[in-house]
mmCIF file of C-alpha atoms in Angstrom:
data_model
loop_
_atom_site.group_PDB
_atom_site.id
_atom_site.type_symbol
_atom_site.label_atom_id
_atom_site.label_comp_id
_atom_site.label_asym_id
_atom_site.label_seq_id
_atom_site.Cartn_x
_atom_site.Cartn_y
_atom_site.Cartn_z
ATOM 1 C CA UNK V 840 42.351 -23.948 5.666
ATOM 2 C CA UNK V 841 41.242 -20.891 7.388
ATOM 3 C CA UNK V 842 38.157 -20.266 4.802
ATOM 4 C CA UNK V 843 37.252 -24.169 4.225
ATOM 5 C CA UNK V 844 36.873 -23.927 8.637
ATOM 6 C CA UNK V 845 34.951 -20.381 8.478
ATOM 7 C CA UNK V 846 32.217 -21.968 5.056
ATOM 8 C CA UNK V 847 31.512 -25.150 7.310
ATOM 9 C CA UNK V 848 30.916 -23.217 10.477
ATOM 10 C CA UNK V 849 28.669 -20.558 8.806
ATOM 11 C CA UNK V 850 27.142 -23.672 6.873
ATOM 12 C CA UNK V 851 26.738 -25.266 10.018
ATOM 13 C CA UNK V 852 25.010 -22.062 11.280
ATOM 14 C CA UNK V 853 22.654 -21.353 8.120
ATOM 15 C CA UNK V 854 21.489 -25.494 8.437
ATOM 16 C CA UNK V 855 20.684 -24.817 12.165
ATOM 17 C CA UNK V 856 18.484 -21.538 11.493
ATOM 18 C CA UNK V 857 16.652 -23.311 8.877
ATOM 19 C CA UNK V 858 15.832 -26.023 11.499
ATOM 20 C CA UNK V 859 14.675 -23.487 13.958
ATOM 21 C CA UNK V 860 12.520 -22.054 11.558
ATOM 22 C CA UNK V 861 10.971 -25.519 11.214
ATOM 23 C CA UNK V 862 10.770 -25.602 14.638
ATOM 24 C CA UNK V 863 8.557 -22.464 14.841
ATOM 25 C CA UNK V 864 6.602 -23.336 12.100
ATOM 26 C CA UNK V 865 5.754 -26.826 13.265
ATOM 27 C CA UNK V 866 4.439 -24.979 16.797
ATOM 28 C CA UNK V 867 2.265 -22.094 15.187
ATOM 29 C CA UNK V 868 0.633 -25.004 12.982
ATOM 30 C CA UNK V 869 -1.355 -25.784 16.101
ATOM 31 C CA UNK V 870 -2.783 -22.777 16.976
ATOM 32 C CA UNK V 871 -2.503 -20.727 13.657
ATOM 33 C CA UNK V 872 -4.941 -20.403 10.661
ATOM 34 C CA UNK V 873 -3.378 -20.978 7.620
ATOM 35 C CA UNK V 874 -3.177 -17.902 6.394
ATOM 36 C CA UNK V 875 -1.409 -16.822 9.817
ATOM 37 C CA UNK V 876 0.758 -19.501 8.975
ATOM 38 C CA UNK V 877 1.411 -18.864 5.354
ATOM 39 C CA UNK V 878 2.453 -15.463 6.497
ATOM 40 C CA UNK V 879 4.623 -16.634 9.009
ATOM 41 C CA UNK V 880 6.419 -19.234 6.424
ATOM 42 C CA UNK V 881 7.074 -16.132 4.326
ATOM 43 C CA UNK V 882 8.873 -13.865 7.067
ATOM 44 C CA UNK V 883 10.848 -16.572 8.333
ATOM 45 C CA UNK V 884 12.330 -17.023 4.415
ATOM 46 C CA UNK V 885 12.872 -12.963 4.302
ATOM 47 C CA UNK V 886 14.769 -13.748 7.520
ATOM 48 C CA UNK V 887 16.740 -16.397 6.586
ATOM 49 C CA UNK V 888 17.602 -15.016 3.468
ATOM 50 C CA UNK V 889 17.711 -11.553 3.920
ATOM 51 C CA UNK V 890 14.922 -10.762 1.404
ATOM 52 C CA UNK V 891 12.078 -8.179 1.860
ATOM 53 C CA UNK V 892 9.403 -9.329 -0.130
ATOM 54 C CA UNK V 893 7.558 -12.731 0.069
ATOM 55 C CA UNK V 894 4.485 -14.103 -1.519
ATOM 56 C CA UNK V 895 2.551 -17.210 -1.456
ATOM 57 C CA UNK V 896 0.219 -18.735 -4.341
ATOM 58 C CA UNK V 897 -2.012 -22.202 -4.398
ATOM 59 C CA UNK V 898 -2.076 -23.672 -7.896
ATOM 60 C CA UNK V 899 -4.974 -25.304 -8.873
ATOM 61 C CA UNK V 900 -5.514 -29.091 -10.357
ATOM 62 C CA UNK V 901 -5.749 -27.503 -14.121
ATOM 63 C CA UNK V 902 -1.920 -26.300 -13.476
ATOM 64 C CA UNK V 903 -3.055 -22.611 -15.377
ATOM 65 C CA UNK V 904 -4.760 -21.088 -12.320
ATOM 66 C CA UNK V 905 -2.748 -19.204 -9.224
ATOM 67 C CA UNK V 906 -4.388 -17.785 -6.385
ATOM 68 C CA UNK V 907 -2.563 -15.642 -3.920
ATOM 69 C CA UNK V 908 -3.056 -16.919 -0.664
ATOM 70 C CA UNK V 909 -0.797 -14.500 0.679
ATOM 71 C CA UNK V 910 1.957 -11.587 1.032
ATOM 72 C CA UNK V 911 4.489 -11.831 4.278
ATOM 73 C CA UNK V 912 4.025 -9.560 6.628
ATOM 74 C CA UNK V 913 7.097 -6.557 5.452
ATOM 75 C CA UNK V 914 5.555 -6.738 2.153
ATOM 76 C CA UNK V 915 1.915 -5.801 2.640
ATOM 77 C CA UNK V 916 3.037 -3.092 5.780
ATOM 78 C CA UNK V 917 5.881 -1.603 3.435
ATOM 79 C CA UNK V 918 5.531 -2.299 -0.211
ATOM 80 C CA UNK V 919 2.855 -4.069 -1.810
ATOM 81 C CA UNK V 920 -0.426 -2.322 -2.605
ATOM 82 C CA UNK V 921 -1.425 -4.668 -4.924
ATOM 83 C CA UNK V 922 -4.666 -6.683 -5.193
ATOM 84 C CA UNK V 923 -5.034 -10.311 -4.072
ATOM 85 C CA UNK V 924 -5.973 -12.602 -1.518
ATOM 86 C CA UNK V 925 -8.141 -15.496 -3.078
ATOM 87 C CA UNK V 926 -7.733 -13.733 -6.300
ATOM 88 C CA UNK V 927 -7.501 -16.287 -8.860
ATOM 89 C CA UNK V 928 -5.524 -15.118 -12.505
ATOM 90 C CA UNK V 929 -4.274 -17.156 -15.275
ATOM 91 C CA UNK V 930 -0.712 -18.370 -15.096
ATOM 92 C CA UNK V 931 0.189 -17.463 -18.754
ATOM 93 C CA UNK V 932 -0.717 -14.015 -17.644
ATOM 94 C CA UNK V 933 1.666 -13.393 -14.979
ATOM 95 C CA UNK V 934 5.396 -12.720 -15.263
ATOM 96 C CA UNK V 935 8.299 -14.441 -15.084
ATOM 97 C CA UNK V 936 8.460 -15.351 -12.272
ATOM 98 C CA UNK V 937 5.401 -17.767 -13.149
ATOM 99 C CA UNK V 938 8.089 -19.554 -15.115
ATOM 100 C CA UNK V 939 8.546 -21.825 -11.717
ATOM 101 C CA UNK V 940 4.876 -23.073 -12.735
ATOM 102 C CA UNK V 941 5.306 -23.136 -16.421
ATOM 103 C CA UNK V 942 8.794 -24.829 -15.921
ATOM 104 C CA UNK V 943 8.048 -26.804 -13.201
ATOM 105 C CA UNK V 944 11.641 -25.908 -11.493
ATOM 106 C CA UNK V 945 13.015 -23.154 -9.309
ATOM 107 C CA UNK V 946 13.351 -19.590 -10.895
ATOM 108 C CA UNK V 947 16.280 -17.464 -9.799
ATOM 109 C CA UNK V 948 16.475 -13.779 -11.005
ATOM 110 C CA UNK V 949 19.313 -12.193 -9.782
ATOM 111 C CA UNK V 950 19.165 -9.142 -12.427
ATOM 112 C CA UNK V 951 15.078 -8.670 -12.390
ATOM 113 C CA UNK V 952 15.292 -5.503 -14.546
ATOM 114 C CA UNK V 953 17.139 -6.980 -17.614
ATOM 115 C CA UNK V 954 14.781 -9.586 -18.091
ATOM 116 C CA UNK V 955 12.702 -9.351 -21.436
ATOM 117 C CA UNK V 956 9.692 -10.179 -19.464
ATOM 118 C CA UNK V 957 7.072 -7.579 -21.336
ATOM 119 C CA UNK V 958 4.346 -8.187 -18.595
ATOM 120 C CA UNK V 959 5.573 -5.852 -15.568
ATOM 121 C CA UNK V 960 4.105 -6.153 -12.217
ATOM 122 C CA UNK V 961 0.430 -6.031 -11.054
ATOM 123 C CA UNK V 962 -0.958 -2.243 -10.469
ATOM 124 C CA UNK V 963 0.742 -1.776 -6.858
ATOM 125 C CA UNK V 964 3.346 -4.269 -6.789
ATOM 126 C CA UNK V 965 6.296 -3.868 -5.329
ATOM 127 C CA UNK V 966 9.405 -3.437 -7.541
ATOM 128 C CA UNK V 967 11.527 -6.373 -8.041
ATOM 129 C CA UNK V 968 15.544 -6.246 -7.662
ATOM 130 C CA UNK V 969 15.900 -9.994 -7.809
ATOM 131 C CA UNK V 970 13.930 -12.715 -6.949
ATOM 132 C CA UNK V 971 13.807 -16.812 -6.202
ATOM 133 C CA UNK V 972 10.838 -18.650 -6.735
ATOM 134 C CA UNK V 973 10.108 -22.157 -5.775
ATOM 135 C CA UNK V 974 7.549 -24.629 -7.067
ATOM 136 C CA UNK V 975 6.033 -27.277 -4.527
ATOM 137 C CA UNK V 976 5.086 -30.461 -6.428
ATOM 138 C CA UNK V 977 3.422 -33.367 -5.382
ATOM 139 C CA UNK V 978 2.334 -36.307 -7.505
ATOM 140 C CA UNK V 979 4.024 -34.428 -10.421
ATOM 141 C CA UNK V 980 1.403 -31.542 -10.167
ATOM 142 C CA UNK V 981 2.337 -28.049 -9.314
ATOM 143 C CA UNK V 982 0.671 -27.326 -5.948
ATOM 144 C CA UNK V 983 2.285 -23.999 -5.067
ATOM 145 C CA UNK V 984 4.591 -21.127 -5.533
ATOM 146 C CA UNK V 985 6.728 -19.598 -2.709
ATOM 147 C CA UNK V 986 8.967 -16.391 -3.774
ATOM 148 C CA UNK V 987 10.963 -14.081 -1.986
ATOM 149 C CA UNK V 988 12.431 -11.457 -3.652
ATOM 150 C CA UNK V 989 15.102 -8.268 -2.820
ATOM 151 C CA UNK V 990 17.662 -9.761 -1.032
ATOM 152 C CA UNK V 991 20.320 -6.988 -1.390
ATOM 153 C CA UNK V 992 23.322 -9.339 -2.644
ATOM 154 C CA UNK V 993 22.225 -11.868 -4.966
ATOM 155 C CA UNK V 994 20.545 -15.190 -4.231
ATOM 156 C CA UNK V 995 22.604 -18.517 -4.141
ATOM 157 C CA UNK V 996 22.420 -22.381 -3.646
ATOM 158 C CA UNK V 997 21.766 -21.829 0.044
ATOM 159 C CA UNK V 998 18.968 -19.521 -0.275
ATOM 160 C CA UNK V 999 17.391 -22.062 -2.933
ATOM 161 C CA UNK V 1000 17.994 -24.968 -0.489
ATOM 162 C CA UNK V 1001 16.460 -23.163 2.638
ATOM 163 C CA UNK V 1002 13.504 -21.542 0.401
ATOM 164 C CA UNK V 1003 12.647 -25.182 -1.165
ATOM 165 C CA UNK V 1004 12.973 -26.423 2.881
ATOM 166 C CA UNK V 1005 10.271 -23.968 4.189
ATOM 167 C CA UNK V 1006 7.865 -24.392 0.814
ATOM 168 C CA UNK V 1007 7.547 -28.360 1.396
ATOM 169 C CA UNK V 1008 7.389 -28.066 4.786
ATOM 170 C CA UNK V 1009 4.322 -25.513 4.641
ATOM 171 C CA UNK V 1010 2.610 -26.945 2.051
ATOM 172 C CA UNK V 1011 2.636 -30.166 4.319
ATOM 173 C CA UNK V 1012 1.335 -28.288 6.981
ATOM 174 C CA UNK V 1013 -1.661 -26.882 4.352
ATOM 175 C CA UNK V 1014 -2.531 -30.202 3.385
ATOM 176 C CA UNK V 1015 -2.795 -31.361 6.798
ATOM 177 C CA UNK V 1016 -5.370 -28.727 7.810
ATOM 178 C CA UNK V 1017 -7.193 -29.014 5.003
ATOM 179 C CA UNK V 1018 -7.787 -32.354 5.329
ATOM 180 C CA UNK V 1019 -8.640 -31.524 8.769
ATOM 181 C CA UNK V 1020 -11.227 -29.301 7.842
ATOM 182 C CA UNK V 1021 -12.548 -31.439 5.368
ATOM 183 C CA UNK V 1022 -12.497 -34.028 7.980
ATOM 184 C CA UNK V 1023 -14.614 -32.012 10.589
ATOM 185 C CA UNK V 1024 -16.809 -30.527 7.684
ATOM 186 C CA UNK V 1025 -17.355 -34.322 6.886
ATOM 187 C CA UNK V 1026 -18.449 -35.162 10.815
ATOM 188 C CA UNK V 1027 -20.693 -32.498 10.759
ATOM 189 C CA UNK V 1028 -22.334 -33.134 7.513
ATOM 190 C CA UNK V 1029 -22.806 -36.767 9.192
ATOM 191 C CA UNK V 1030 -24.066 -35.670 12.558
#
């Protein structure tokens, strides 16, 4: 009885850190550009989950092009060298974990090394233990990729279920300045 008490009250916990995550989020959506708030997104998943790496990709309409919109914070300071902002690549020519695109599903590599992969990493990437990788659809279109990666114990159902909570709540975010901008761009244009 002991354990069944101890998984609901650390369940409890995880479910309530998630929320205050969307809490933050929601406020730096006001003020923040959306890269700021991209970023942000991603360190608030390493927290939550423990991981140390964290990237975010658009996907365009044609569902074969990413572009990086951007690395969390730990990852550019510490790890990551690699090229990328706005860089757009093709999806068939990035790893595996592009399969979240290809596959349309979550990707969860908890043994990164043992993978028959073939592609590697991008000149200056960081290396990859493990990793989870979520797909954000809407309308039944890829619209973007959030992964973490090097959590030191392996990744679970929570860390898919609080990964997949951040991803759809960002991307809402992202459509809702951009159709902000577009809306203001639009005035302007009219004025």
């Amino acid at each position: 009885a002991n354990q069944v008490t101890f998984h609901d009250i650390s369940e409890r916990k995880r479910r309530e850190a998630v929320l205050a995550a969307r809490m933050r989020l929601s406020e730096f959506a006001l003020n923040d550009s959306l890269n700021q708030l991209l970023t942000r997104t991603l360190d608030e998943a390493e927290r939550l989950t423990g991981s140390t790496i964290g990237f975010f990709h658009f996907v365009e309409a044609d569902q074969r092009t990413l572009s990086l919109q951007t690395w969390s914070t730990n990852t550019l300071q510490k790890m990551c060298t690699a090229e990328g902002k706005g860089r757009h690549y093709a999806a068939d020519q990035a790893g595996v974990w592009a399969d979240a695109l290809r596959e349309r599903r979550p990707m969860m590599h908890n043994d990164y090394a043992s993978l028959p992969h073939g592609k590697g990493l991008p000149p200056g990437q960081a290396p990859v233990l493990r990793e989870l990788v979520v797909p954000v659809l809407r309308n039944e279109q890829v619209v973007a990729l959030l992964g973490i990666g090097n959590k030191p114990q392996e990744y679970g159902p929570a860390d898919l279920e609080c990964l997949t909570t951040l991803a759809n709540l960002a991307w809402d975010i992202v459509f809702a300045k951009q159709a902000e901008a577009a809306l203001h761009q639009a005035e302007e244009q009219y004025r």
